[in-house]
Every structure is written in structure tokens, then in C-alpha cells.
């Protein structure tokens, strides 16, 4: 046959071939998909510093389902690990612990996706044995955690049951010297509101029972005595300004002190929430922490790729549909 | 969703669109040819191949677009390679004295505290050793695990960056060492562990803890390095006692910690550094010592393959476009044909029946 198979096609000829035009369009769209840019996403990523209370009262087992009690610290660890897994990629989380009267930074915020394994391992390794003192000055610990978070430009997640040990003096909680609301974040209250006994350990870490009423200070006798001490049994202005009786109280039992934590939250400009599942925690974060746009957000390639697929399928489906219609009209 | 070859999909449901691959098998965008019958044409291998090929290319184009949209990627994986590196546990002193300078003063203008110097030099050390498995533990009044052994350099750097924050009160080296050695319990790489203890002082080690350390090192020997940051006026590791009565751990804890560590029966080296430069020299020496051939796992990050899919689709579409543009009707050169010369519809049956008769 003498047919010139590869005769050059003149532009007007191209327009006579709408299907070729569709194919060329699909080709151009596929090429666009190859080179489509990643848009900087608007999705919220967080930069967090999680500070966990590791004092003795966090060993109280008032979490867990029936028959499987778990301690407050374990509940915090579970929740925090889930939260780390849920945070959108590009988020960073640092870790610190609190005992005595200050917070101690373990590491600065690291990427919750790329460095998930060490982050998860570090959270899993949190233990009450890391505590270097038995005291638990929650307010001071919170203030020092805020001081740690500020230079890191991180939002704070402070997990505590709010039990001050020794109890707060009668003057109330120490004043917050920092700028209220400069560091944002959440105080997460851990524990039930019904008081439970606190496990006691010996110096080798073996559990040896629970704290009794006489084991812990029931009243803070630093600073000036309260006004009503005058009426106490055996009161003497010099020899017994607090009264002659042993202080009675429930300080050897531990419940989550929501009012105290709410007062602290109000003083420091943080939010307050109870420890719940990680979903609830990330919802609370959305209102209390600053979301930051994370780099490498949305990919634009699916748009041209979908169009290319639609054109290509339309191109193949059109003759099929046409022939179906022909058949139907042709049928008597 | 799991696929062979470590491939994964972000949106597995999108695979339902693969049904569209059937379209090219039933339809074609190419022009039909006014031939009375296909059987009129002689059997031609090249033509058959071309026909099959054009359909296959169309199937490939659709499949590649669908796979790209489904988010095809190669999952991150770890491969084991032989290289130089080490499994190293950094055991860092976070006691309050680390916040002073080597001259044992509060750092003034332009002066560097011991912890800041250690941080800077350890950061440089880490930057030179991308292949190491490194973990971090801190100790002060109590031992504090910070990071498990891992090859995440960024995480280790974040932990080392935290050491210039204000420290705690005391120095309980013994429990810190026990913690660092314990970190190797799950580490399978036999004979490759090392603990680098960075401290500016020593303390008594409780006899219980001493026994526990001997036990732990008996089960899992690791090499020990002690980088002692010596402040001006403090006792050194290698000091000799001036009076016989002074040769007790209570008076010379540094000397006795050194003797104790040397007696543990594992490779041990102590470095006494009185200035940032001496610390740098000691770290360079440890760097040399810990560069033995070593099996290490390298993690390869997830690689998105959607762009590859789209490129394949574009190539297939280019072929289809070329085929479409090259398309000629068999009767193109005979056009315009007078109506009468067109093949009569009833001619269609003839060759078929002829072949059937044959």
C-alpha cells in the first residue's frame, strides 16, 4: 500500500481529531501531576513540652478497668503515647519530669513522626524512681515547667494530680511571677475525685503497703499560723501557735485536686482538663495550644491526575456509550 | 495495606478504580476502518502486536494513574549494613556543680559552664557519628533514663541540648552506671556496647550497687569511658593520697571511683579534662576508639512512588497520543470516494463463508 502512514499533520487537521486533542490534554495533565508542587499546608502541628509529675501520689491506682487497676502514672504514659502517635506529622514534643519543687527537662522537642520510636521509648521509661525527692510542690513545679517551656517556644502539657505535699501553707499558693498567658498549654488533672490510699515503697523499690495518716505532714506549719488557730486546743502564742493537737487530715489519701489545678490554670493562663482518652486530649489541645502550619502540607498532584484519568476513561467510554445508544435506537 | 516488595498504599479503596482498566479491552478511541471484514486482511504479526500493544499501553496508563492516586509508596525499612560505628550510652551528670565553669565559678560574661562545654563538644561528636546507636541517661540524685538506644540523631541531639539547664543536687554515679549498663540488656549486638560517663565529680558507691554493677557487667560486658571534667581546686582521678589516712573513698571519691571502674574487668579508660580543649581531645580519642567495623541498621525513609506512577502514565499517554496522531484510515488516500464504489454491505459475509468452506 502506498499510504503515507506518517504524513505530517497540519494544525487544522489536529482540530478535526477531537480525540487526539483529548489525549494530548490527558498527557499534559499527567505531566502536570509529575511536577505538581507540595503546597504549604494549613494543618495544625504542635510544638509541645510534656511535663509529667512522677511524685509518690502518681502511684495511686485509681485508673483502669475492673480487675486491672493501673496507676495514674501508667494512665498518663498510655495517654501520652497515644497522643504522640495521633499528633499530625511536623509536630514536635519534648519531655520533662516534675518532683520536689521543680521540673527537669529530659530532652527538647523532637519530631513526633520521624523520631517516634525514641519518643515512645522515653515516655514508656517514665517511672516514679526518677523522682529525686519525695516532696511535691505542684505550684512551684508548674512555674518552673513554664520557665522551661518559654525559651523552647513550646506549649506546655503538665500532667499532675495536684496534690501538694507538704500541704500548702495557710497563705495559699505561691504567687506566679511570670507573664500570665505568655506560655500557653494545658494542665491535665490526673486521678479520681474520690481519695485513694498512696502505695509506699522501701529504698529497694519494693512495695510495702500504703501511707498512713501519721506518715505524712497533715498541715503545713511553715509561715504564720492561720487566724483561727487561736481557738484550737492547747493554743499558746509562743509554745504552740498551731495548737497542741496533732493535725488531722486526709493528706495520706490522694484525690485529684481539681479546684487547686483550676486556680493554678487561672493564675498562669493555661487551660485545664481531666486526663481522658488521647482523642479528648488532642481536642483540648486544639483550643489551648497554638497550632503552627507544618511544612510539606497538601500535595496538588491528585488534581491533574484525577482529571487525566477522567479524560482518558471518558475517551474510552464514549464510543462504548455511543454504540450502546446506537444499538438501542437500532433495535426495533 | 500490605503489598509485596515493601510497597504500601495510602488510600487502598482507590484501587476499586482499577476496574477502569477493563475499558480499553472493550472500546477504542481509534477510528474504525471501513473494511468489510477483518478476515479480509491477511494475518499479520506486526498488526496484531500493535493492536494488543495499544490496548496494553492504555491499560498501563489507567492503572498507573489509579495507583498514583491511591498513594503508592515504598514503606520505610531498615537494612543491616557493615560500617564503622558503635552502640553508645551517654551517661550525663546533671548535678548543680555542672552549671559552674572549669574554674568552679558561676559562668560570667563570655565564660562557658562545664555543662555548656560538654553540650557543645558532645554535639560535635554526635555530628561526626551518624551511624551510631546512641542512648542517653542522666543522673544526679537519682538515675534518670532519658532516651533508649536508637539511631535517631535528632532525638539524641535534643537530649544533649537539654543538659545545660539547671541541674539537681547530688551525684549518684553508681545507680546511674547501673541504669546505663542495663540499657544494653536488650541490645543484641554482642561485644559492641560502650558507656561514656561524663561527670565533674564522683561519689561513694553503695556496696549493694557495686555488687549489682559487677553482676551486670558479668552478664553483658561493655566498654567504659569516664570523661572527668575537673574543676580548679577539686581532686583529680589520678591524685595520690598525701596522707595514708586519706586513701579512702570518703575523702577521695574520684580516685576510688577510678580504681573501682578499673577493677570491673571490662575495657576502661578515664580522661581527666580541666579545660574545654582537653575535653575535645578526650572526645576525639573516644571517637577513634569507638570506630570499629560494626553491623548497624540503616533506616531508609518512606519513598513516595506517586510521581513515578504519574511519569509512567505520562509516558503511556505519550505513546497513545503518538499512535493517535499517526493514525490513518486505510481509505484515506482514496477519499473522497463516490458512494457507489463503497463496499456493499453484503460483501461482508463472503470471505467468512469462504473460510468456513475451506
XYZ file of C-alpha atoms in Angstrom:
690
model
C 0.000 0.000 0.000
C 1.262 3.449 -0.852
C -0.443 5.152 2.052
C 1.910 7.678 3.693
C 1.420 6.398 7.237
C 3.475 9.109 8.948
C 2.386 12.095 6.901
C 2.975 15.360 8.817
C -0.189 16.608 10.425
C -1.109 20.241 9.889
C -2.660 22.123 12.837
C -6.096 22.444 11.281
C -6.030 18.678 10.860
C -5.482 18.324 14.600
C -8.719 20.116 15.295
C -10.505 17.658 13.112
C -9.439 14.959 15.578
C -11.060 15.836 18.934
C -9.949 12.517 20.393
C -6.311 13.349 19.703
C -6.847 16.677 21.440
C -8.296 14.873 24.471
C -5.299 12.516 24.540
C -2.874 15.416 24.341
C -4.749 17.145 27.185
C -4.552 13.976 29.294
C -0.849 13.749 28.547
C -0.293 17.349 29.616
C -2.288 16.751 32.837
C -0.259 13.642 33.648
C 2.927 15.662 33.141
C 1.470 18.352 35.402
C 0.866 15.672 38.049
C 4.522 14.629 37.852
C 5.713 18.156 38.516
C 2.891 19.336 40.783
C 4.203 21.166 43.885
C 3.518 20.336 47.525
C 1.599 23.252 48.973
C 2.482 24.518 52.408
C -0.402 23.116 54.389
C -2.528 24.988 56.844
C -2.969 21.982 59.090
C -2.118 22.452 62.724
C 1.070 20.920 64.032
C 2.090 21.443 67.629
C 5.283 22.143 69.478
C 4.765 20.714 72.939
C 6.639 20.152 76.135
C 5.036 17.386 78.195
C 5.998 17.525 81.858
C 4.891 14.566 83.947
C 4.536 14.531 87.710
C 6.447 11.457 88.992
C 5.852 12.009 92.702
C 4.552 9.328 95.042
C 0.883 10.226 94.709
C 1.089 9.355 90.995
C 1.451 5.700 92.043
C -2.141 5.687 93.269
C -4.042 3.032 91.380
C -7.332 4.673 90.608
C -7.341 4.083 86.867
C -8.003 1.017 84.823
C -10.887 -1.284 84.254
C -12.340 -3.798 86.685
C -9.758 -6.241 87.934
C -6.931 -4.430 86.165
C -6.112 -1.368 88.209
C -3.414 0.849 86.807
C -1.598 3.721 88.392
C -2.048 7.369 87.485
C 1.461 7.400 86.032
C 0.637 4.422 83.786
C -2.546 6.137 82.655
C -0.563 9.284 81.801
C 2.007 7.242 79.893
C -0.664 5.402 77.881
C -2.451 8.619 77.069
C 0.735 10.483 76.184
C 1.977 7.704 73.900
C -1.367 7.679 72.097
C -1.279 11.445 71.821
C 2.246 11.341 70.366
C 1.015 8.854 67.769
C -2.030 10.998 66.947
C -0.317 14.354 66.547
C -0.081 15.447 62.922
C 3.325 14.978 61.332
C 5.527 18.010 61.742
C 4.596 18.277 65.407
C 7.351 18.152 67.979
C 7.229 17.004 71.576
C 9.756 17.378 74.371
C 9.642 15.613 77.707
C 10.269 16.632 81.275
C 9.539 15.315 84.746
C 8.451 17.057 87.906
C 9.122 16.280 91.540
C 10.110 18.245 94.589
C 9.694 21.877 93.563
C 10.923 21.975 90.005
C 10.638 20.453 86.586
C 13.578 18.770 84.913
C 13.973 18.770 81.142
C 14.829 15.360 79.655
C 15.011 16.441 76.047
C 13.970 19.343 73.865
C 11.020 18.877 71.479
C 11.682 16.215 68.835
C 9.690 15.247 65.764
C 6.734 13.059 66.707
C 6.802 11.239 63.360
C 10.464 10.906 62.373
C 11.654 10.310 65.950
C 8.591 8.476 67.190
C 10.484 5.363 68.339
C 12.809 7.091 70.848
C 9.993 9.408 71.969
C 7.725 6.443 72.610
C 10.550 4.598 74.401
C 11.310 7.613 76.577
C 7.662 8.032 77.588
C 7.453 4.302 78.346
C 10.539 4.597 80.579
C 8.979 7.241 82.846
C 8.993 5.875 86.360
C 8.411 7.118 89.859
C 12.003 6.025 90.612
C 13.220 9.001 88.581
C 11.980 11.270 91.345
C 14.849 12.729 93.326
C 12.807 13.895 96.322
C 9.568 12.866 97.936
C 8.135 16.375 98.082
C 5.586 17.605 95.638
C 5.297 21.395 95.421
C 2.939 21.339 92.452
C 2.596 25.095 92.029
C 6.363 25.681 92.018
C 6.855 22.711 89.703
C 4.318 24.185 87.298
C 6.009 27.589 87.384
C 9.391 26.043 86.658
C 7.854 23.981 83.825
C 6.551 27.241 82.337
C 10.085 28.648 82.626
C 11.395 25.584 80.767
C 8.786 25.837 78.009
C 9.188 29.571 77.327
C 12.715 29.525 75.805
C 11.800 26.394 73.824
C 8.845 28.273 72.288
C 6.751 25.244 73.219
C 3.248 24.857 74.595
C 3.072 23.112 77.938
C 1.266 19.903 78.855
C 1.546 19.496 82.603
C 0.271 16.176 83.963
C -0.346 16.133 87.702
C -2.860 15.101 90.329
C -2.471 18.459 92.045
C -1.697 17.049 95.465
C 0.700 19.358 97.245
C 2.981 17.542 99.679
C 3.527 19.080 102.166
C 0.127 20.807 102.021
C 0.014 24.465 101.023
C 0.616 26.910 103.844
C -2.321 28.957 105.050
C -1.236 31.847 102.892
C -2.336 29.849 99.870
C -0.342 29.013 96.789
C 2.852 30.889 95.935
C 2.304 33.785 93.518
C 3.096 33.317 89.840
C 5.883 35.708 88.914
C 5.846 35.136 85.154
C 3.739 36.757 82.498
C 0.264 35.233 82.502
C -0.676 33.620 79.196
C 2.788 34.003 77.635
C 3.225 30.231 77.605
C 0.055 28.500 76.507
C -0.978 24.936 77.119
C -2.873 22.656 79.415
C -2.808 21.433 82.962
C -4.067 17.867 82.831
C -5.640 16.668 86.065
C -4.873 13.004 86.696
C -6.877 10.829 89.066
C -10.324 10.307 90.512
C -12.024 12.824 92.741
C -12.553 10.110 95.371
C -9.482 9.763 97.596
C -7.448 6.532 97.437
C -4.503 5.283 99.511
C -0.977 6.010 98.267
C 1.358 2.992 97.873
C 4.550 3.079 99.897
C 7.912 1.688 98.752
C 11.103 0.818 100.591
C 14.550 2.003 99.482
C 14.918 -1.001 97.147
C 11.696 -0.186 95.373
C 9.568 -2.951 96.880
C 6.010 -2.030 97.691
C 5.424 -2.275 101.438
C 1.867 -1.101 101.906
C 0.210 2.283 101.981
C 0.920 5.593 103.629
C -0.843 6.070 106.958
C -2.140 9.276 108.490
C 0.993 9.632 110.644
C 3.439 9.147 107.737
C 2.786 12.439 106.027
C 2.537 16.046 107.235
C -1.160 16.843 107.511
C -0.653 20.563 107.900
C 1.955 22.993 106.654
C 3.390 24.662 109.735
C 5.734 26.998 107.910
C 4.939 30.676 107.835
C 2.404 32.386 110.038
C -0.335 30.253 111.622
C -3.931 30.674 110.441
C -6.231 33.201 112.106
C -8.456 30.536 113.628
C -5.549 28.792 115.391
C -6.368 30.849 118.494
C -9.389 28.711 119.096
C -7.504 25.424 118.859
C -6.995 23.071 121.774
C -3.852 23.974 123.790
C -3.022 27.073 121.702
C -0.204 29.217 123.030
C 1.194 32.200 121.103
C 4.821 31.166 121.638
C 4.908 27.469 122.503
C 2.058 26.143 120.407
C 0.962 28.719 117.840
C -0.714 25.951 115.782
C -2.439 24.343 118.744
C -1.162 21.442 120.796
C -3.021 18.697 118.914
C -1.586 16.637 116.066
C -3.046 17.944 112.834
C -5.787 15.721 111.498
C -6.385 15.358 107.815
C -6.679 13.242 104.729
C -3.286 14.108 103.227
C -2.237 10.431 103.293
C -5.022 9.750 100.812
C -4.902 11.198 97.362
C -7.575 12.544 95.067
C -7.229 14.794 92.064
C -7.423 18.371 93.345
C -9.405 19.947 90.547
C -10.059 23.295 92.305
C -6.365 23.779 93.058
C -5.411 22.973 89.471
C -8.136 25.256 88.113
C -6.837 28.057 90.323
C -3.315 27.411 89.007
C -4.617 27.386 85.441
C -6.371 30.690 86.016
C -3.238 32.231 87.547
C -0.924 31.125 84.737
C -3.254 31.443 81.760
C -3.171 27.748 80.930
C -6.193 25.577 80.210
C -7.383 22.777 82.465
C -8.714 19.374 81.509
C -9.068 15.969 83.106
C -7.000 13.108 81.774
C -9.138 11.265 79.271
C -8.517 9.265 76.128
C -5.998 10.711 73.682
C -8.818 11.915 71.431
C -10.174 14.139 74.211
C -6.659 15.338 74.966
C -5.989 16.352 71.384
C -9.332 18.173 71.266
C -8.409 20.087 74.407
C -5.028 20.864 72.836
C -6.717 22.349 69.799
C -8.244 25.055 71.988
C -5.346 25.618 74.399
C -2.227 25.201 72.299
C -1.082 27.144 69.297
C -1.293 25.214 66.051
C 1.515 26.034 63.694
C 1.465 25.489 59.936
C 3.634 22.496 59.169
C 5.854 22.418 56.084
C 5.121 19.902 53.343
C 1.381 20.044 53.622
C -1.016 19.239 50.840
C 0.061 17.591 47.616
C -1.501 19.108 44.499
C -0.727 16.175 42.177
C -4.054 14.318 42.661
C -5.985 17.166 40.950
C -4.366 16.936 37.494
C -4.016 13.164 37.894
C -7.750 12.770 38.534
C -8.574 14.989 35.544
C -6.202 12.975 33.335
C -7.839 9.746 34.485
C -11.319 11.171 33.838
C -10.366 12.330 30.324
C -8.746 9.031 29.463
C -11.668 6.976 30.758
C -14.135 9.301 29.037
C -12.236 8.828 25.811
C -12.594 5.067 26.044
C -16.078 5.058 27.489
C -17.583 7.470 24.913
C -17.547 5.049 21.929
C -18.906 2.315 24.222
C -21.804 4.522 25.327
C -22.415 5.688 21.767
C -22.539 2.145 20.467
C -24.925 1.179 23.266
C -27.242 4.032 22.254
C -26.971 3.036 18.601
C -27.911 -0.491 19.469
C -30.881 0.701 21.466
C -32.121 3.017 18.714
C -31.360 0.419 16.076
C -33.420 -2.172 17.862
C -36.959 -2.171 16.522
C -2.391 -2.216 53.375
C 0.460 -4.604 52.786
C 1.802 -5.319 49.361
C 4.833 -7.279 48.239
C 8.224 -5.544 47.777
C 7.603 -3.353 50.844
C 5.077 -1.320 48.922
C 2.191 0.366 50.631
C -0.889 2.404 49.741
C -2.338 5.448 51.449
C -5.852 5.012 50.070
C -6.413 1.300 49.332
C -10.079 1.902 48.429
C -8.945 3.886 45.391
C -7.844 0.547 43.929
C -11.503 -0.091 43.068
C -10.886 2.340 40.208
C -8.598 -0.306 38.702
C -11.814 -1.719 37.210
C -11.488 1.114 34.697
C -8.559 -0.824 33.217
C -11.190 -3.007 31.531
C -12.362 -0.095 29.359
C -9.590 -0.350 26.730
C -10.409 -4.029 26.293
C -13.937 -3.204 25.149
C -13.586 0.137 23.435
C -11.094 2.136 21.462
C -10.794 5.813 20.665
C -9.168 4.943 17.376
C -11.044 5.229 14.114
C -12.657 2.146 12.758
C -11.739 1.281 9.221
C -14.285 0.703 6.575
C -13.169 -2.771 5.792
C -15.852 -5.264 5.122
C -14.258 -7.792 7.392
C -11.146 -8.177 9.468
C -10.744 -11.514 7.885
C -10.152 -9.713 4.594
C -6.818 -8.610 5.908
C -4.118 -11.179 5.913
C -2.881 -12.353 9.315
C -0.064 -10.022 10.217
C 2.016 -10.463 13.336
C 3.085 -6.832 13.484
C -0.505 -5.596 13.252
C -1.699 -7.936 15.969
C 1.189 -6.871 18.199
C 0.381 -3.236 17.527
C -3.301 -3.748 18.325
C -2.518 -5.596 21.553
C 0.230 -3.104 22.386
C -2.011 -0.068 22.011
C -4.581 -1.625 24.328
C -1.905 -2.636 26.813
C -0.463 0.887 26.816
C -3.932 2.275 27.555
C -4.386 -0.205 30.415
C -0.984 0.804 31.780
C -1.893 4.497 31.604
C -5.126 3.990 33.538
C -3.556 1.625 36.081
C -0.628 3.973 36.701
C -2.926 6.945 37.275
C -5.064 4.921 39.695
C -2.019 3.644 41.618
C -0.649 7.149 41.819
C -3.955 8.420 43.198
C -4.033 5.532 45.683
C -0.749 6.852 47.078
C 1.648 4.066 46.185
C 4.845 4.258 48.221
C 7.723 2.132 49.364
C 7.485 1.738 53.103
C 10.324 2.794 55.309
C 12.542 -0.128 56.040
C 15.730 -0.913 57.859
C 18.596 -2.722 56.256
C 21.601 -4.125 58.052
C 24.942 -2.942 56.771
C 28.534 -3.217 57.822
C 30.087 0.094 58.682
C 32.016 1.820 61.402
C 30.068 2.830 64.428
C 29.223 1.942 67.932
C 26.446 1.321 70.405
C 26.974 4.033 72.926
C 25.147 5.038 76.063
C 25.822 8.626 77.132
C 25.585 8.945 80.888
C 25.464 12.603 81.751
C 25.918 14.243 85.124
C 23.130 16.743 85.739
C 24.221 17.819 89.193
C 24.204 21.514 90.016
C 28.027 21.765 90.001
C 27.969 21.148 86.229
C 26.494 24.615 85.883
C 29.795 26.164 87.075
C 32.830 26.876 84.928
C 36.031 24.826 84.986
C 37.329 27.450 87.382
C 34.448 26.438 89.664
C 32.688 29.789 89.447
C 29.326 30.904 88.188
C 29.836 31.476 84.459
C 30.294 35.193 83.818
C 30.302 37.101 80.562
C 31.953 35.075 77.816
C 32.606 32.123 80.099
C 31.283 28.667 79.480
C 29.896 26.387 82.153
C 31.035 22.766 82.250
C 27.617 21.610 81.074
C 27.617 24.092 78.189
C 31.119 22.978 77.149
C 30.107 19.324 77.392
C 26.973 20.061 75.369
C 28.887 21.851 72.609
C 31.590 19.184 72.327
C 29.156 16.269 72.527
C 27.075 17.875 69.770
C 30.155 17.977 67.544
C 30.905 14.371 68.488
C 27.353 13.320 67.526
C 27.539 15.164 64.225
C 30.610 13.124 63.281
C 28.917 9.806 64.094
C 25.720 9.409 62.094
C 25.837 5.594 62.179
C 25.933 5.114 65.937
C 23.180 3.706 68.033
C 23.122 6.163 70.902
C 21.078 6.290 74.070
C 21.075 8.904 76.794
C 20.733 8.620 80.547
C 21.203 11.278 83.174
C 21.975 11.005 86.817
C 22.034 13.293 89.744
C 20.314 12.478 92.987
C 18.558 9.653 91.150
C 19.218 7.861 87.846
C 17.008 9.181 85.047
C 16.610 7.291 81.763
C 16.263 9.891 79.014
C 16.307 8.128 75.639
C 16.597 4.435 74.760
C 19.316 3.307 72.349
C 18.343 4.409 68.869
C 19.812 5.699 65.655
C 17.759 8.887 65.728
C 20.475 11.523 65.745
C 17.981 14.376 66.070
C 16.457 12.933 69.217
C 19.882 12.345 70.793
C 20.901 15.904 69.929
C 17.697 17.183 71.590
C 18.577 15.247 74.750
C 22.166 16.517 74.775
C 20.844 20.047 74.186
C 18.907 19.784 77.438
C 21.971 19.285 79.649
C 22.772 22.950 80.122
C 19.518 23.541 82.003
C 19.912 23.978 85.769
C 20.903 20.682 87.368
C 19.817 18.907 90.521
C 21.575 18.486 93.824
C 23.712 15.382 94.142
C 25.825 12.904 92.199
C 24.799 9.260 92.458
C 27.213 7.748 89.921
C 26.624 4.128 90.910
C 22.921 3.930 90.149
C 23.464 5.968 87.008
C 26.032 3.421 85.788
C 23.681 0.566 86.623
C 20.974 2.235 84.563
C 23.302 2.818 81.597
C 24.569 -0.771 81.601
C 21.031 -2.086 81.944
C 20.144 -0.263 78.723
C 22.269 -2.823 76.858
C 20.353 -5.787 78.253
C 18.069 -5.868 75.199
C 20.760 -4.845 72.741
C 21.694 -7.917 70.722
C 24.964 -6.598 69.257
C 27.305 -8.608 71.464
C 30.591 -7.005 72.397
C 29.844 -3.626 70.909
C 28.426 -1.600 73.776
C 30.135 1.327 75.398
C 29.150 3.668 78.180
C 30.501 7.210 78.170
C 30.221 8.709 81.627
C 30.524 12.486 81.668
C 30.741 13.914 85.162
C 32.516 16.535 87.192
C 32.685 14.592 90.383
C 32.267 11.226 91.918
C 30.595 9.869 94.965
C 30.560 6.813 97.122
C 29.007 3.798 95.509
C 26.805 1.798 97.802
C 28.156 -1.787 98.259
C 24.821 -3.179 97.025
C 25.157 -1.108 93.875
C 28.800 -2.151 93.482
C 27.755 -5.800 93.546
C 24.915 -5.106 91.108
C 27.360 -3.394 88.733
C 29.784 -6.337 88.829
C 26.852 -8.663 88.157
C 25.508 -6.620 85.274
C 28.925 -6.301 83.632
C 29.487 -10.032 84.060
C 26.308 -10.722 82.099
C 26.803 -8.073 79.454
C 30.339 -6.638 79.237
C 30.506 -3.128 77.855
C 33.458 -0.790 77.455
C 33.573 2.110 79.895
C 34.842 5.626 79.326
C 34.906 8.203 82.043
C 35.270 11.781 80.948
C 36.031 13.601 84.181
C 35.534 17.350 83.958
C 37.939 18.544 86.601
C 37.292 21.918 88.152
C 40.079 24.031 89.547
C 40.827 23.120 93.153
C 38.993 19.802 93.114
C 40.670 16.438 93.481
C 41.620 14.561 90.355
C 41.239 10.960 89.285
C 44.965 10.255 89.367
C 45.863 12.146 92.541
C 47.957 10.256 95.040
C 46.891 10.482 98.661
C 49.001 12.867 100.694
C 48.497 11.098 103.975
C 47.888 7.339 104.259
C 44.659 8.023 106.103
C 43.308 9.952 103.121
C 43.212 6.916 100.860
C 39.534 6.160 101.470
C 36.529 6.692 99.179
C 35.015 9.213 101.553
C 37.998 11.551 101.150
C 38.993 10.822 97.569
C 35.851 9.611 95.792
C 37.264 10.364 92.310
C 40.380 8.243 92.837
C 38.337 5.411 94.262
C 35.695 5.501 91.536
C 38.557 5.227 89.039
C 40.026 2.265 90.926
C 36.612 0.643 91.156
C 35.879 1.040 87.458
C 39.329 -0.300 86.571
C 38.685 -3.347 88.756
C 35.494 -4.341 86.946
C 37.301 -6.445 84.339
C 35.957 -4.638 81.301
C 37.930 -2.340 78.967
C 38.033 1.013 80.709
C 39.657 4.368 80.078
C 39.498 7.530 82.111
C 40.091 11.013 80.754
C 40.676 13.918 83.040
C 39.869 17.202 81.375
C 40.471 20.546 83.039
C 39.501 22.709 80.084
C 37.205 22.616 77.075
C 40.248 21.822 74.853
C 41.130 18.780 76.976
C 37.512 17.620 76.700
C 37.727 17.970 72.913
C 40.939 15.874 72.874
C 39.364 13.185 75.042
C 36.253 13.029 72.858
C 38.431 12.770 69.735
C 40.252 9.836 71.352
C 36.932 8.118 72.185
C 35.835 8.820 68.619
C 38.906 6.902 67.369
C 38.471 4.059 69.853
C 34.822 3.505 69.021
C 35.256 3.262 65.259
C 35.427 -0.461 64.768
C 33.659 -2.304 61.967
C 30.174 -2.890 63.162
C 26.893 -4.205 61.892
C 24.406 -1.419 62.015
C 20.912 -0.972 60.756
C 20.235 1.884 58.447
C 16.717 3.102 58.137
C 15.523 4.102 54.721
C 12.713 6.572 54.899
C 9.402 6.039 53.152
C 9.616 6.918 49.461
C 6.520 8.129 47.659
C 6.089 6.484 44.287
C 3.079 8.503 43.091
C 5.294 10.740 40.937
C 6.815 7.623 39.354
C 3.285 6.359 38.626
C 2.312 9.638 37.023
C 5.508 9.623 34.952
C 4.678 6.107 33.700
C 1.152 7.284 32.916
C 2.526 10.286 31.032
C 4.833 8.022 29.025
C 1.948 5.698 28.164
C -0.232 8.651 27.217
C 2.569 9.984 25.029
C 2.672 6.638 23.202
C -1.120 6.653 22.825
C -1.027 10.222 21.541
C 1.698 9.335 19.061
C -0.378 6.354 17.918
C -3.429 8.543 17.590
C -1.588 11.200 15.599
C -0.037 8.567 13.341
C -3.412 7.058 12.709
C -4.501 6.927 9.049
C -7.580 5.422 7.622
C -6.931 2.679 5.184
C -9.098 4.538 2.690
C -7.635 7.988 3.378
C -5.864 8.211 0.055
C -8.981 7.089 -1.783
C -11.069 9.897 -0.347
C -13.455 11.283 -1.400
C -14.952 8.042 -2.519
C -18.010 8.062 -4.674
C -20.825 6.409 -2.819
C -21.244 3.699 -5.438
C -17.699 2.420 -5.053
C -18.115 1.741 -1.374
C -18.044 -1.868 -0.417
C -21.516 -3.256 -0.402
C -22.713 -4.306 2.999
C -23.484 -7.807 1.864
C -19.850 -8.290 0.800
C -19.080 -8.733 4.442
C -20.321 -12.259 4.611
C -18.470 -13.603 1.696
C -14.930 -14.153 2.924
C -16.193 -15.567 6.165
C -18.191 -18.184 4.470
C -15.286 -18.798 2.134
C -13.071 -19.503 5.085
C -15.676 -21.682 6.675
C -15.903 -23.621 3.465
C -12.153 -24.067 3.345
